[in-house]
XYZ file of C-alpha atoms in Angstrom:
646
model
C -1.730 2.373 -31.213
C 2.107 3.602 -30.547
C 2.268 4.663 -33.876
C 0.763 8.007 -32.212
C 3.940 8.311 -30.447
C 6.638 10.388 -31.629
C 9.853 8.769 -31.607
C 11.473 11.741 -28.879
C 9.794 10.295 -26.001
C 11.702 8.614 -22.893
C 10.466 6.697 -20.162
C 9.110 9.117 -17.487
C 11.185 7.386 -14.582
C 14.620 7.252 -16.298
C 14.961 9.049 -19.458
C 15.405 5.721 -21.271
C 14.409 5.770 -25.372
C 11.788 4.722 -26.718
C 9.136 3.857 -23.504
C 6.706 0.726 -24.707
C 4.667 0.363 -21.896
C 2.333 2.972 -19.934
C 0.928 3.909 -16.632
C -2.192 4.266 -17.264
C -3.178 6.189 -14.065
C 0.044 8.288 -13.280
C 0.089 8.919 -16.954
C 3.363 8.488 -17.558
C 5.396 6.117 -20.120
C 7.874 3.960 -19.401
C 10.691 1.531 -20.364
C 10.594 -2.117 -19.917
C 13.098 -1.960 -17.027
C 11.081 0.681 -15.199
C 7.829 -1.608 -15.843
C 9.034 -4.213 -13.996
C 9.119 -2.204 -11.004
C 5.591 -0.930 -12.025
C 4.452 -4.332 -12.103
C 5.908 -5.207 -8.725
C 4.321 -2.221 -7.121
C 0.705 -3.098 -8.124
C -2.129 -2.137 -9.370
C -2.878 0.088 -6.455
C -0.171 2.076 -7.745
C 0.744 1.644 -11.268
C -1.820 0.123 -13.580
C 0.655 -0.914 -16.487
C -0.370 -1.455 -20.361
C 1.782 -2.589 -23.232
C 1.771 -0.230 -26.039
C 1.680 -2.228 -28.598
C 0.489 -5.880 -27.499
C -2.166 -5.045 -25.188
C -5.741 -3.956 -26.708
C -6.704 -0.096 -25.585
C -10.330 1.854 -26.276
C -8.913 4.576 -28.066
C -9.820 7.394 -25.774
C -8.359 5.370 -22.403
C -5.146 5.753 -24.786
C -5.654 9.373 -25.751
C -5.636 10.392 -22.344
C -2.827 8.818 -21.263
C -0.748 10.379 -24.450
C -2.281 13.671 -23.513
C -1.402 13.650 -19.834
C 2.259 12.835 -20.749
C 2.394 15.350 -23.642
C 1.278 18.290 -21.428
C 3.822 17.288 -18.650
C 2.239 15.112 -16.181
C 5.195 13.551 -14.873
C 6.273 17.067 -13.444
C 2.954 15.852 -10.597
C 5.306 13.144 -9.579
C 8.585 14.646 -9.552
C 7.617 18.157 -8.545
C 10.512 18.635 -5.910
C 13.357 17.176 -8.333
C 12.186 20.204 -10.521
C 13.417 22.712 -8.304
C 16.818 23.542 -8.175
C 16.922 25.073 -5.027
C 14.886 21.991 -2.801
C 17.560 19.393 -3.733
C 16.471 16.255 -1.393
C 19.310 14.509 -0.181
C 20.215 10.865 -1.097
C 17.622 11.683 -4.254
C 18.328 11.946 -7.992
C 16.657 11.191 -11.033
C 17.454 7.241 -12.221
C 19.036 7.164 -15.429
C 19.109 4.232 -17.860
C 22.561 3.483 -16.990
C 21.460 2.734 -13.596
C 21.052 -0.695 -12.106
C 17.146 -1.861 -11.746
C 18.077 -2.999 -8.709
C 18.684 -1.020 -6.357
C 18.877 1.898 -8.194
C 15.847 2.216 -10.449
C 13.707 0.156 -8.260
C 14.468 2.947 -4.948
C 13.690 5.908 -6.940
C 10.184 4.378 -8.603
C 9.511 3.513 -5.209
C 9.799 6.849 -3.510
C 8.369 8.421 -6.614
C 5.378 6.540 -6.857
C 4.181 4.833 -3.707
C 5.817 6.945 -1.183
C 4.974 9.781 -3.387
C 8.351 11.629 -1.893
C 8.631 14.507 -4.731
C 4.890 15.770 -5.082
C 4.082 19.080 -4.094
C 2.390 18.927 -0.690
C -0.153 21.121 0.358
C 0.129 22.919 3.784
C -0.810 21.761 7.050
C -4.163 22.047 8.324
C -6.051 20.956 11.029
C -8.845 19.018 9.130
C -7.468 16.935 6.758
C -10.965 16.491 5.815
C -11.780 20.110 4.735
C -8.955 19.936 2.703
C -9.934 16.706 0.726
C -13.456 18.032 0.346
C -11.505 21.343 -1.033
C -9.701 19.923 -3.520
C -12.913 17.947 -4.478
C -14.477 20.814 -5.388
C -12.324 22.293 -7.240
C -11.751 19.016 -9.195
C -15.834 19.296 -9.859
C -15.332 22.430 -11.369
C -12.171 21.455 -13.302
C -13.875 18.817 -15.168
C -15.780 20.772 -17.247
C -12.714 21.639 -19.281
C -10.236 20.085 -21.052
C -6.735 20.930 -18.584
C -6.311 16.778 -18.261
C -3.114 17.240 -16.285
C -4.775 19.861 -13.625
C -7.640 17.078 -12.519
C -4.566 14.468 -12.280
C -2.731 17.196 -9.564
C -6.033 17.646 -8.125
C -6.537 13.717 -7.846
C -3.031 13.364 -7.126
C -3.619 15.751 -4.040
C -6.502 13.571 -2.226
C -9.321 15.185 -4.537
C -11.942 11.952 -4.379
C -13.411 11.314 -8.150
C -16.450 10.200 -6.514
C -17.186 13.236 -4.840
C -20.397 14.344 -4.466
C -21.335 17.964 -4.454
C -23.540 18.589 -1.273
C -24.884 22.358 -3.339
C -24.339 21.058 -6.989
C -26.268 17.421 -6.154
C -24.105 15.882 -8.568
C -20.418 14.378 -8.962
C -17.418 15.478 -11.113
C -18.024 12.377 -14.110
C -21.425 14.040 -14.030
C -20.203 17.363 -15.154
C -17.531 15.778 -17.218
C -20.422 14.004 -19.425
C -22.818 16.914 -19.579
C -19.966 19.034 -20.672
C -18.567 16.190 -22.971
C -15.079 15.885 -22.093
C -14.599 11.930 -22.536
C -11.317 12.084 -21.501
C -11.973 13.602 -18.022
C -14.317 10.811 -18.051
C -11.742 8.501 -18.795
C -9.619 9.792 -16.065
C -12.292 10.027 -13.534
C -12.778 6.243 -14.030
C -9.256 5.413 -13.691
C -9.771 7.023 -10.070
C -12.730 4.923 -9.522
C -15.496 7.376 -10.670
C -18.751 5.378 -10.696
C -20.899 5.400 -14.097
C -23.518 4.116 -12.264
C -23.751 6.788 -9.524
C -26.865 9.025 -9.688
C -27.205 12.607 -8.905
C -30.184 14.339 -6.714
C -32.583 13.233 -9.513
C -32.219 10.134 -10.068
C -29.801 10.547 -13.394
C -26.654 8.979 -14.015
C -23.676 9.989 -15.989
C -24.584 8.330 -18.894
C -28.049 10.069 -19.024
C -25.967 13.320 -18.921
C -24.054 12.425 -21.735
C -27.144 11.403 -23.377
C -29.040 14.224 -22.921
C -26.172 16.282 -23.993
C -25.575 14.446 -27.585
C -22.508 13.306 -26.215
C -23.478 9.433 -27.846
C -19.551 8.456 -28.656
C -18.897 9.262 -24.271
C -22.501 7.460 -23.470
C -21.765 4.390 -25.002
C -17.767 4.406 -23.729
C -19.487 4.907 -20.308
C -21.968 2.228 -20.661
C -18.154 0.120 -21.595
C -16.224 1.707 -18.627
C -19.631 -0.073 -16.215
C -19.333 -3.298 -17.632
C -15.394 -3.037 -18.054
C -14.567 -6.094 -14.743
C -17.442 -8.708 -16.596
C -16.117 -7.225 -20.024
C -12.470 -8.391 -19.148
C -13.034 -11.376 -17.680
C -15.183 -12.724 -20.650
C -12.360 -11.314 -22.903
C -10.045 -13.488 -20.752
C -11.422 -16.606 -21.559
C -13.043 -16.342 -25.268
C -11.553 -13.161 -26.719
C -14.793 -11.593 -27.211
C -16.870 -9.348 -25.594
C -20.883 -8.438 -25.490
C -22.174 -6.199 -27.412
C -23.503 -3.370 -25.422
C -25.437 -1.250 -28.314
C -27.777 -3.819 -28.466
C -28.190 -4.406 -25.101
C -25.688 -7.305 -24.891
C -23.714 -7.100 -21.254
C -23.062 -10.648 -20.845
C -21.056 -12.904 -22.463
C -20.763 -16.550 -20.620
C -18.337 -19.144 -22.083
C -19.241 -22.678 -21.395
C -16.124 -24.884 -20.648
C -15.135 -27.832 -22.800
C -15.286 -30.280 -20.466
C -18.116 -29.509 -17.736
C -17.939 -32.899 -15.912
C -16.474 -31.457 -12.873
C -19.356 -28.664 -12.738
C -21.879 -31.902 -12.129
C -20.515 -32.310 -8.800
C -22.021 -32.091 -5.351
C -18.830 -30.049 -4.325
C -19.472 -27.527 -7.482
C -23.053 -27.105 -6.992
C -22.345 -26.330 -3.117
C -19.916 -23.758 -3.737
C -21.989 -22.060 -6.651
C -24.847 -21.894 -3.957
C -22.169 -20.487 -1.363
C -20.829 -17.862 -4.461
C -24.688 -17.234 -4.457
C -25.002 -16.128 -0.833
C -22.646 -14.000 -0.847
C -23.273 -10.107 -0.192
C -23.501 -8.095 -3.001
C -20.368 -6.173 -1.435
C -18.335 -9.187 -0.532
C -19.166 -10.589 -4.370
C -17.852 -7.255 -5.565
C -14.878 -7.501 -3.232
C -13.968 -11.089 -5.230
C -14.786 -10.481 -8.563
C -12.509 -7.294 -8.084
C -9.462 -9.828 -6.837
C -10.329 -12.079 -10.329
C -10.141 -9.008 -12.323
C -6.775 -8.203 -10.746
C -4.930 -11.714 -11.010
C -6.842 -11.592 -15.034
C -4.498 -8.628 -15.564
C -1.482 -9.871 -13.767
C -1.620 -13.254 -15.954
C -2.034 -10.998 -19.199
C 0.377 -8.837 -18.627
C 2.565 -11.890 -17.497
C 1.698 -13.664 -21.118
C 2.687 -9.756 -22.782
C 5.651 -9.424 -20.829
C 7.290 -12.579 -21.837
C 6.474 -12.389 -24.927
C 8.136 -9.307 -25.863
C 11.063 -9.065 -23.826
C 14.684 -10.479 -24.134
C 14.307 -13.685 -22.418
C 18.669 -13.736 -22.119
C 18.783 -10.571 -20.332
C 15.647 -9.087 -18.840
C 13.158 -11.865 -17.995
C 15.016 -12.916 -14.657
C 13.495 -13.460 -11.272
C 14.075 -10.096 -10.179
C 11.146 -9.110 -13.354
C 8.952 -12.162 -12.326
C 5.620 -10.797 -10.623
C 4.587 -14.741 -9.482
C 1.410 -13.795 -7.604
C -0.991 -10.203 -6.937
C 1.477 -7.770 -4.791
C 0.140 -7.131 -1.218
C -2.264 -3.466 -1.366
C -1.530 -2.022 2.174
C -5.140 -1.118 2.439
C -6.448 -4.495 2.032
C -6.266 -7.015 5.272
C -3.743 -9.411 5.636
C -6.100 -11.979 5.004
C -7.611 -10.707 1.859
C -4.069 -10.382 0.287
C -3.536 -13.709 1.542
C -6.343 -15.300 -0.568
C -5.676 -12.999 -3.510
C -1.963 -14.270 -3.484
C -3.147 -17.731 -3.524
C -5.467 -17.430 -6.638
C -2.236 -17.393 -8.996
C -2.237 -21.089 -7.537
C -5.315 -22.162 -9.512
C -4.433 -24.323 -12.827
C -6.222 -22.856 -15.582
C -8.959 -25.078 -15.085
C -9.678 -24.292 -12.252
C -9.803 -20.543 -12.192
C -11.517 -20.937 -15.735
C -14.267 -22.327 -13.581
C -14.425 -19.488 -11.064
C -14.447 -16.680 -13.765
C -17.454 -18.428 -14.855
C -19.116 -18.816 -11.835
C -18.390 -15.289 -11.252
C -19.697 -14.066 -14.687
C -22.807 -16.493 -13.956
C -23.401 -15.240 -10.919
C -22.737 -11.501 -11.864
C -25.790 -11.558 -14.655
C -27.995 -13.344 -12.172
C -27.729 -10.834 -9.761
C -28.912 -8.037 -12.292
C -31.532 -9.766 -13.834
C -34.875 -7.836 -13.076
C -32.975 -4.479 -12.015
C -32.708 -1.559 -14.862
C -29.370 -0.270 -15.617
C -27.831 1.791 -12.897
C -31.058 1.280 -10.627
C -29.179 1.477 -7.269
C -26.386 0.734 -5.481
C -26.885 -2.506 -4.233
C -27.614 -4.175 -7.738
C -24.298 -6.036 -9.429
C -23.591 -2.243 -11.289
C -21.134 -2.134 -8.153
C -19.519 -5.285 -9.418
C -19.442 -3.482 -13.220
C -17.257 -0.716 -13.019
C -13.738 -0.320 -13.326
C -11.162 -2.210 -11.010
C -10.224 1.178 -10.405
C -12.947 1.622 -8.030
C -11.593 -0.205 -5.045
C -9.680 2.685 -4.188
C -12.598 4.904 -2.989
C -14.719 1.574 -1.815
C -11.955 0.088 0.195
C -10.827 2.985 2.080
C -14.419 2.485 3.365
C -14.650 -1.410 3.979
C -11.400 -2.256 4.233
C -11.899 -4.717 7.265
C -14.228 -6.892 5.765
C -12.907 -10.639 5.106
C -13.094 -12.333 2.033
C -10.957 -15.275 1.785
C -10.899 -16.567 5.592
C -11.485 -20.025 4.485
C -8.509 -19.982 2.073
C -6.380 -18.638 5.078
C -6.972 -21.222 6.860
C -7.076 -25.037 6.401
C -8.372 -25.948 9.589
C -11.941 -26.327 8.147
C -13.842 -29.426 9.872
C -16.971 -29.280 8.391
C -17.343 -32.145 5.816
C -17.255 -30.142 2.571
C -13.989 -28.534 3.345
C -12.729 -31.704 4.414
C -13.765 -33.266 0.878
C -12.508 -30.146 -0.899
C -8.975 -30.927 0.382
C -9.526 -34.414 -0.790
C -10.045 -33.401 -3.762
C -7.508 -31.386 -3.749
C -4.596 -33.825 -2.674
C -5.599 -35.925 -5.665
C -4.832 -33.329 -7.962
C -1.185 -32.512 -6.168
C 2.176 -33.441 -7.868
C 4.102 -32.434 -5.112
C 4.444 -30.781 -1.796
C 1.386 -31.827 -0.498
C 0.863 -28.561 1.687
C 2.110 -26.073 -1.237
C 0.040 -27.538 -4.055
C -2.849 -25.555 -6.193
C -5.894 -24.526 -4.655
C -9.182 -25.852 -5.921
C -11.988 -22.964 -6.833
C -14.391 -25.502 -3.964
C -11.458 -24.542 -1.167
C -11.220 -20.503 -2.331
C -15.412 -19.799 -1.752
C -15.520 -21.713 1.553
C -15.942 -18.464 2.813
C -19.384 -18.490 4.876
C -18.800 -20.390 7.586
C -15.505 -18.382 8.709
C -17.409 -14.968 8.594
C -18.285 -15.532 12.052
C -14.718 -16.292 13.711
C -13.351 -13.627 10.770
C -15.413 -10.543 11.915
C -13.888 -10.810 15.790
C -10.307 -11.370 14.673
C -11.259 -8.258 12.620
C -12.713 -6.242 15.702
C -9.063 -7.202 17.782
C -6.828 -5.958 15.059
C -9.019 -2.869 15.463
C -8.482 -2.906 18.429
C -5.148 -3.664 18.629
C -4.641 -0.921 15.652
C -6.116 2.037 17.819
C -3.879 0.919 20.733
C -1.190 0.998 18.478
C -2.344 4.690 17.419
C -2.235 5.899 21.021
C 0.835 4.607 21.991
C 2.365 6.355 18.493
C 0.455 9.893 19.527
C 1.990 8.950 23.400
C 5.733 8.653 22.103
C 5.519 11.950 19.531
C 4.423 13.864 22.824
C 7.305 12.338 24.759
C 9.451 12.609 22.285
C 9.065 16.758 21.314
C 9.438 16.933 25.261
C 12.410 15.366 25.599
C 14.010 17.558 22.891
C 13.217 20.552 25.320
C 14.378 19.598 27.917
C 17.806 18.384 25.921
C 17.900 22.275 25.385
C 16.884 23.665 29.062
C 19.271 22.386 31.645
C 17.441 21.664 34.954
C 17.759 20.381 38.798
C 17.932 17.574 40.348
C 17.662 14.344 38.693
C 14.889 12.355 38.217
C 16.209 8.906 38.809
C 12.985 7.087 39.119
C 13.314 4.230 36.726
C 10.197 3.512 34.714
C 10.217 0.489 32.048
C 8.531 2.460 29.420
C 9.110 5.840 29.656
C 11.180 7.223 27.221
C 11.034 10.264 28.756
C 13.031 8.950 31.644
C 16.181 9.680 29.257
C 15.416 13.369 29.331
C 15.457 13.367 33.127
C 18.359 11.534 33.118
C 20.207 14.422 30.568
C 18.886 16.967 33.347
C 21.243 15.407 36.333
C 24.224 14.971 33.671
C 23.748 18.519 32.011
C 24.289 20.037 36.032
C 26.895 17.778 36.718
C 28.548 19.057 33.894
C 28.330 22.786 34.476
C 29.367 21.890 37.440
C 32.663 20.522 36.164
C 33.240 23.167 33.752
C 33.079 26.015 36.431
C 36.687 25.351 36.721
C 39.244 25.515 34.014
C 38.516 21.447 32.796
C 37.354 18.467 33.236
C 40.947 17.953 35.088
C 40.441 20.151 37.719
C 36.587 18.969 38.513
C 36.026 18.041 42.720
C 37.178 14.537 43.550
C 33.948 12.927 43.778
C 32.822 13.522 40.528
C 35.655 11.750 38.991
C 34.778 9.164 36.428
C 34.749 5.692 37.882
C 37.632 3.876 36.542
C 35.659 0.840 36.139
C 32.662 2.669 33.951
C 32.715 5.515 31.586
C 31.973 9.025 31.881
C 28.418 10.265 32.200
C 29.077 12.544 29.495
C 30.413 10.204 27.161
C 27.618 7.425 27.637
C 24.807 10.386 27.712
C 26.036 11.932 24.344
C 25.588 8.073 22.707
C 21.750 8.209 24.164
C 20.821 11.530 22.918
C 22.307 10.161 19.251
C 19.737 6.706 20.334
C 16.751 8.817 21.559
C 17.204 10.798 18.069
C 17.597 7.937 16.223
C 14.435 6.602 17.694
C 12.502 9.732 17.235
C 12.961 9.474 13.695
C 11.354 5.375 13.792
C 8.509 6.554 15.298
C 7.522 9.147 13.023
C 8.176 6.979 10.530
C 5.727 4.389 11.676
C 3.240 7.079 12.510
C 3.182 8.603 9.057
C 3.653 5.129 7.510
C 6.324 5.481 6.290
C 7.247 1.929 6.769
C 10.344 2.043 3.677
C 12.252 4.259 6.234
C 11.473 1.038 8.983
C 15.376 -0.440 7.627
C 17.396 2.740 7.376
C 16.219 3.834 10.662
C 16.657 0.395 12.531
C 20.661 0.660 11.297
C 21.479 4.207 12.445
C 19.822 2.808 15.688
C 22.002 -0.306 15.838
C 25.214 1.702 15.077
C 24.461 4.153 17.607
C 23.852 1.264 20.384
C 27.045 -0.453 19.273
C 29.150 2.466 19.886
C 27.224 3.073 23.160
C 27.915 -0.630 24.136
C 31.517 -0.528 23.392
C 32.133 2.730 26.031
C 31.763 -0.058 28.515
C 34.129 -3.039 29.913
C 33.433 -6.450 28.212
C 33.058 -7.776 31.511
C 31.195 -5.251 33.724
C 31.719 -6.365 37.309
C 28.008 -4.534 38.180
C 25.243 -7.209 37.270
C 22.915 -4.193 36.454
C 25.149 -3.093 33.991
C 25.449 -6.396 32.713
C 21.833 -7.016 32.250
C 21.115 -3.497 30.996
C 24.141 -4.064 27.814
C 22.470 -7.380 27.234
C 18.746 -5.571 26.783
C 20.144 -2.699 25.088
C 22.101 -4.843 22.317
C 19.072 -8.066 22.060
C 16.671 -5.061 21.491
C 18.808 -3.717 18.708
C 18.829 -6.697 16.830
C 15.433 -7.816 17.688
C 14.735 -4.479 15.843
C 16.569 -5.178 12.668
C 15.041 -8.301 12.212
C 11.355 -6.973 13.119
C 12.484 -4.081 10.410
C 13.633 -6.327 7.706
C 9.939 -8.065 7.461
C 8.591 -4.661 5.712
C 11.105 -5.898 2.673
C 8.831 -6.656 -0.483
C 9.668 -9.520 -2.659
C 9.327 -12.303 0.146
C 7.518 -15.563 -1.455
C 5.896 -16.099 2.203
C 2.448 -14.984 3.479
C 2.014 -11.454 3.249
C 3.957 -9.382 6.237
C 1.055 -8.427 8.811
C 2.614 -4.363 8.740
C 0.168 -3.652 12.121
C 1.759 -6.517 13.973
C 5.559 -5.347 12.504
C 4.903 -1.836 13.691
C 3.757 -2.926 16.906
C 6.329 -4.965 17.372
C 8.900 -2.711 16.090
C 7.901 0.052 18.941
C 8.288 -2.165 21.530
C 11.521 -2.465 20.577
C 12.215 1.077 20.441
C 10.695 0.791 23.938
C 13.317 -1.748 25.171
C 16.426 0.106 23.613
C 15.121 3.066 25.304
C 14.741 1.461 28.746
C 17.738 -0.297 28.569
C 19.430 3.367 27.159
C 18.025 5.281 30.335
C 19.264 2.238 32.880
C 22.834 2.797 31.520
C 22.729 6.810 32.078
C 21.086 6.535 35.512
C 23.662 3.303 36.963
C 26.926 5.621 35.417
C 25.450 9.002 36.477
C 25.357 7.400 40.342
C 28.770 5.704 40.229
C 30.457 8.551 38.705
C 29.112 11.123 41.105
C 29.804 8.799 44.550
């Protein structure tokens, strides 16, 4: 296949020769260095190929090759481009540069924060905007500008979008119109073969109809693509889908195990599942199939003495921000099953997939396994719908009672060679997932909960915070010295008293010549001085909380140490031993806070070989930390401002 490539290409993230591996949905190619970032980041976010060792349909490849040809890397670095918008701290990596930190910040920003791509103005309704861009991505399909439906997609346009007027979606047009590689990009995005327009026809009927046989059968391919795979995975072949072949089920070699009590319960529990919580795991198999391809590709064609290290190693799924904690949980824990093992639950789930369409037509609704079919690609537009669902409660936790779990771990110490409590997880133990719906849907509705509180008290803070920068510019009367333990703006009506007291000083020809009893207290510092190192805090902490309101949560670190500077240098105005037991226990909150905060911060770090970091529970924690510095902050101003002006 990378015979099509012409030698001149570089990797799209750091100018390196000769790129072997590709992103298949930024369209982009990229070095091996720069790939092991990829791979770190996800499939959410970079769904990696090899060029060479890793099978592609033709036209999946041709679209990538055409989307980097005609300049589609421009979508992702669109600010870098412009000389006059130079970002600061930001430049291009070049292959020179270190993978870590240096190649691994920039791929970062570039990709998942998406820090250089053109952004659209402001509006109001986010939504009109999405269903904006939607539209124009249904008329863009038609043609053959690959690299203009990526910017659109790249915007917020949805690939599943379905035209209210038109009664159709944009892979609808694309087939009609016979552009396979829109098609193929559409499906990256999740773009459902299966969907059917306002009479009852699906894409592949369009492309059908239209003579379009080469797109209809690729189509038919792109449905079945998750069952495809994971047959592919274990035999190396796939069904034939001319002849109406969309199964293929390998038997295992040794099926002694599958005789059990313990299998046949969990098949019948696999069984029972919902048709969306079946789709949900046989999307998480797909996703650990890839990872332990790509794992088998990687090794095998890098330089084991230089690159494979454990900075490259991708040992389990990366966490996907939009999935629950628990869900990542159980899909970290599948790259725990021996091969046995999770040979037996890709058959189960290839089993149960062809059960579950047997009697429906192809594409007859949306409840039939066709939502199971189509690409992995899909979970973007499905989970930012059902995102809250559970699937893997039972693999969470193993504080099961009931006597199948408690034979399942039996069965499962047997097979240990080590740490008891570390050891591989047995397929019975990962679908013991019934009986915890129950207890999983209310820790579900408190997170909610406990999300939208979190939401408020973000929207609460950005209102405080914009009014406290006014007043920092308006001097006013009289001040406020009410204390209040959560008030941030507190520190603004503390700035009012010290910005009067001040005039007040400077009415004469210094600070030398100010009235006798507004002298600075020998023992404490000036107002001035300790106010100037809370407006640098209260800025400092202004820039946290928009960063945990727009989710930014890479920006949790950065901001946490320009905090903890600031604090230290307010800190050190003081005595070491302040003879005032307010001041003492107001230092002691302010500092605690600080490093309660850097520690709270450092949990957003990737890379740790723990449980997935709970992000709602580090951002809630991480505000009440602001909240403490800030307290403690306004305390400080208000005991100084009253000792300096007795």
């Amino acid at each position: 296949m990378s015979k099509r490539l012409r030698s001149s290409e570089v990797c799209a993230d750091c100018s390196g020769p000769d790129p072997s591996w590709a992103s298949v949905n930024r369209g982009t190619f990229i070095c091996d260095e720069c790939c092991s970032v990829h791979r770190s980041l996800g499939r959410h976010i970079s769904q990696v190929r090899h060029l060479k060792h890793t099978p592609w349909p033709p036209t999946l490849l041709q679209m990538v090759e055409t989307l980097y040809n005609n300049g589609a890397n421009s979508i992702w670095e669109h600010s870098l481009l412009d000389p006059t918008s130079i970002m600061s701290g930001r430049r291009k990596a070049n292959p020179q540069d270190k993978v870590h930190p240096n190649k691994a910040e920039f791929i970062r920003a570039k990709y998942q924060m998406l820090a250089f791509v053109h952004r659209l103005p402001c509006r109001d309704d986010d939504s009109v905007t999405a269903k904006d861009l939607s539209k124009q991505l249904h008329s863009s399909v038609r043609t053959g500008n690959l690299e203009t439906c990526l910017r659109l997609l790249s915007l917020g346009a949805q690939a599943n979008f379905f035209h209210p007027e038109k009664g159709n979606t944009p892979l609808h047009v694309a087939s009609k119109a016979g552009q396979i590689l829109q098609a193929e990009l559409l499906a990256v995005y999740g773009a459902d073969p299966g969907t059917q327009d306002s009479s009852g026809k699906t894409p592949v009927d369009y492309a059908r109809q239209g003579g379009h046989h080469e797109l209809a059968e690729r189509l038919v391919e792109i449905q079945y693509e998750l069952t495809d795979r994971l047959a592919f995975y274990l035999c190396g072949r796939k069904p034939d889908h001319k002849n109406g072949q969309h199964f293929i089920i390998p038997q295992m070699a040794d099926s002694s195990l599958d005789l059990s009590e313990l299998a046949k319960a969990a098949k019948k529990k696999l069984q029972s599942l919902s048709n969306h919580l079946f789709e949900e795991l046989a999307m998480d198999v797909y996703d650990e199939v890839d990872r332990r391809e790509t794992d088998a590709v990687w090794l095998a064609t890098q330089n084991h003495s230089t690159l494979v290290t454990e900075t490259t190693v991708v040992p389990f799924l990366p966490v996907n921000p939009e999935y629950s904690s628990t869900r990542n949980q159980g899909r970290q824990k599948l790259a725990r099953f021996n091969a046995h093992e999770f040979a037996t639950l890709v058959i189960d789930i290839l089993s149960d997939a062809k059960r579950r369409q047997q009697g429906s037509p192809l594409s007859s609704s949306k409840d039939n396994v066709e939502l199971i079919l189509k690409t992995i690609s899909n979970q973007h537009s499905v989970e930012s719908q059902d995102n809250d669902q559970p699937d893997y409660d039972s693999v969470a936790s193993d504080e099961d009672t009931d006597p199948e779990a408690t034979a399942s771990k039996a069965h499962r110490q047997k097979s240990l060679d080590s740490d008891l409590s570390d050891g591989p997880v047995t397929v019975q133990e990962f679908l013991e997932v019934k009986n915890a719906l129950v207890a999983s849907e209310a820790k579900i509705q408190q997170l909610m909960k406990v999300n939208n509180n979190l939401s408020d008290e973000l929207r609460i803070m950005q209102k405080k915070a914009s009014r406290l920068e006014k007043q920092n510019s308006t001097p006013e009367s009289d001040y406020d010295n009410t204390p209040n333990d959560r008030d941030l703006d507190d520190m603004g009506s503390s700035r009012k008293g010290r910005q009067r007291s001040s005039v007040w000083q400077s009415d004469s020809s210094g600070p030398d010549t100010a009235e006798p009893h507004a002298a600075p207290s020998p023992i404490l510092p000036s107002t001035e001085d300790v106010i100037r190192k809370t407006e640098q805090i209260t800025k400092n902490i202004q820039e946290l909380l928009r960063a945990a309101q727009e989710n930014k949560h890479d920006s949790y670190i950065p901001c946490s140490e320009r905090i903890h500077v600031a604090v230290t240098e307010m800190a050190a105005l003081f005595p070491k031993k302040p003879k005032s037991d307010m001041v003492r226990t107001s230092l002691r909150l302010l500092t605690s806070s600080a490093y309660r905060l850097q520690s709270e911060c450092k949990k957003t770090l990737p890379g740790d070989p723990g449980p997935p970091t709970d992000i709602q529970l580090v951002t809630q924690q991480v505000i009440q930390c602001a909240y403490d510095i800030a307290k403690a902050a306004k305390q400080l101003v208000t005991i100084t401002t009253k000792e300096n002006n007795n």
